[in-house]
């Protein structure tokens, strides 16, 4: 199970990236339409630290990693409900869910023309696990072995039906082990290959790194020895640009894609542009702290029920804009195990007032903390918090808004000190297993002061879900977990904000992906 120890780092990095403005000092080639030999310019707000797949876990880095490295498994387009073969031609999970066997595709080569071997796979995955970079948790407790020249066996300590869904993550891209070792690479914490990998690709993906700057832009060039279908664009330029400038650039043709525009910014776009609107995989939620040392109010189950029934979810959707959707549970709609939309809690003001009366609390006041400068999918926390404040006032609950800089808010959130909090969760990997973090004693549970042993029935359901094998059994198990969590847990799932991608009409195949945002090699040109 993911420890989600990187949550704070990702949120903070996102906040810092949003503060960046302009595209830095480097000049990108002008955007060009058409097919092969042409350049595609993508504007985004950088959240980027490295091009080393074993160390990357930031959104922009995953775009780059997906383009430059291949993984054993992948997903077909934006569908994350079933992993499909990539460098592995087939895979099989044992009946007990502990052993994943992968057969390697033959004939695949790295960018230097050398064949991809089982030894390269073992080195690459072991390096991620043992280097202890940000993505190392993805392979915690997993042993990787070469069974023969075409077979890899991955053995987990416990049933791990999520592993096939984890392997498509670009952080698990397969490296040319000979090249990496020649440039300081090792399969442990002594590794020194990052500097080399920030300037050179050592993978087999459709693109290679031409230039890489964490604050301004990344330029990718087509891999002439790519063994798959040749990408439509010879060059891809990914630029760090503030969102208002992204809008101007894509409208005047200085770029061909903009990835970080809000719902308001994408309204009334000209016919020369296409707008892809879909719900993101980020789930906004409220937490009510269960630690009596933090609050005597939020530990009251009837108070939490009053909050759950008192929020005007439809009003929050209006704030989030077109493309956003309700979050019936903590698992977003794109993932296996998501609750059906019709099971979302509906506002019931009278029911909320009745629950508050049963709580024995008279006109309670609570503090609601949230980060100020952090924006997710173009949506700020402040208006959401203000709307929740107004909703709960109608119920008889006074909400004292406590906005704070993201570093301060994160400290209180991580340390379980918030009486109430407004936050969001994005998937570490597109599998429901990642959302067991909301249970007592787990990462997000602890942040809500919800200790192990606090809800034995729910914890037993979580253990059952973690061990379930097969899509049908897993879906039902995670439905049970979320229903119980909605009934008696300290979390109130709110909405999934919209994810907006704006592109020139000449760009085809535009799809939002919950893990790597966009697969540049899947983009066509007309």
Short mmCIF file of C-alpha atoms in Angstrom, two decimals, residues 11 27 145 186 271 288 388 458 481 492 515:
data_model
loop_
_atom_site.label_atom_id
_atom_site.label_comp_id
_atom_site.label_asym_id
_atom_site.label_seq_id
_atom_site.Cartn_x
_atom_site.Cartn_y
_atom_site.Cartn_z
CA UNK A 11 1.21 19.71 -3.03
CA UNK A 27 13.15 30.54 -26.59
CA UNK A 145 13.66 -11.66 -10.31
CA UNK A 186 23.60 1.67 -9.21
CA UNK A 271 -13.62 27.49 -33.27
CA UNK A 288 -13.26 16.22 10.79
CA UNK A 388 -19.06 25.34 2.92
CA UNK A 458 -14.22 -0.81 8.50
CA UNK A 481 -15.35 0.13 2.19
CA UNK A 492 -16.83 14.05 3.44
CA UNK A 515 -1.41 9.54 -14.22
#
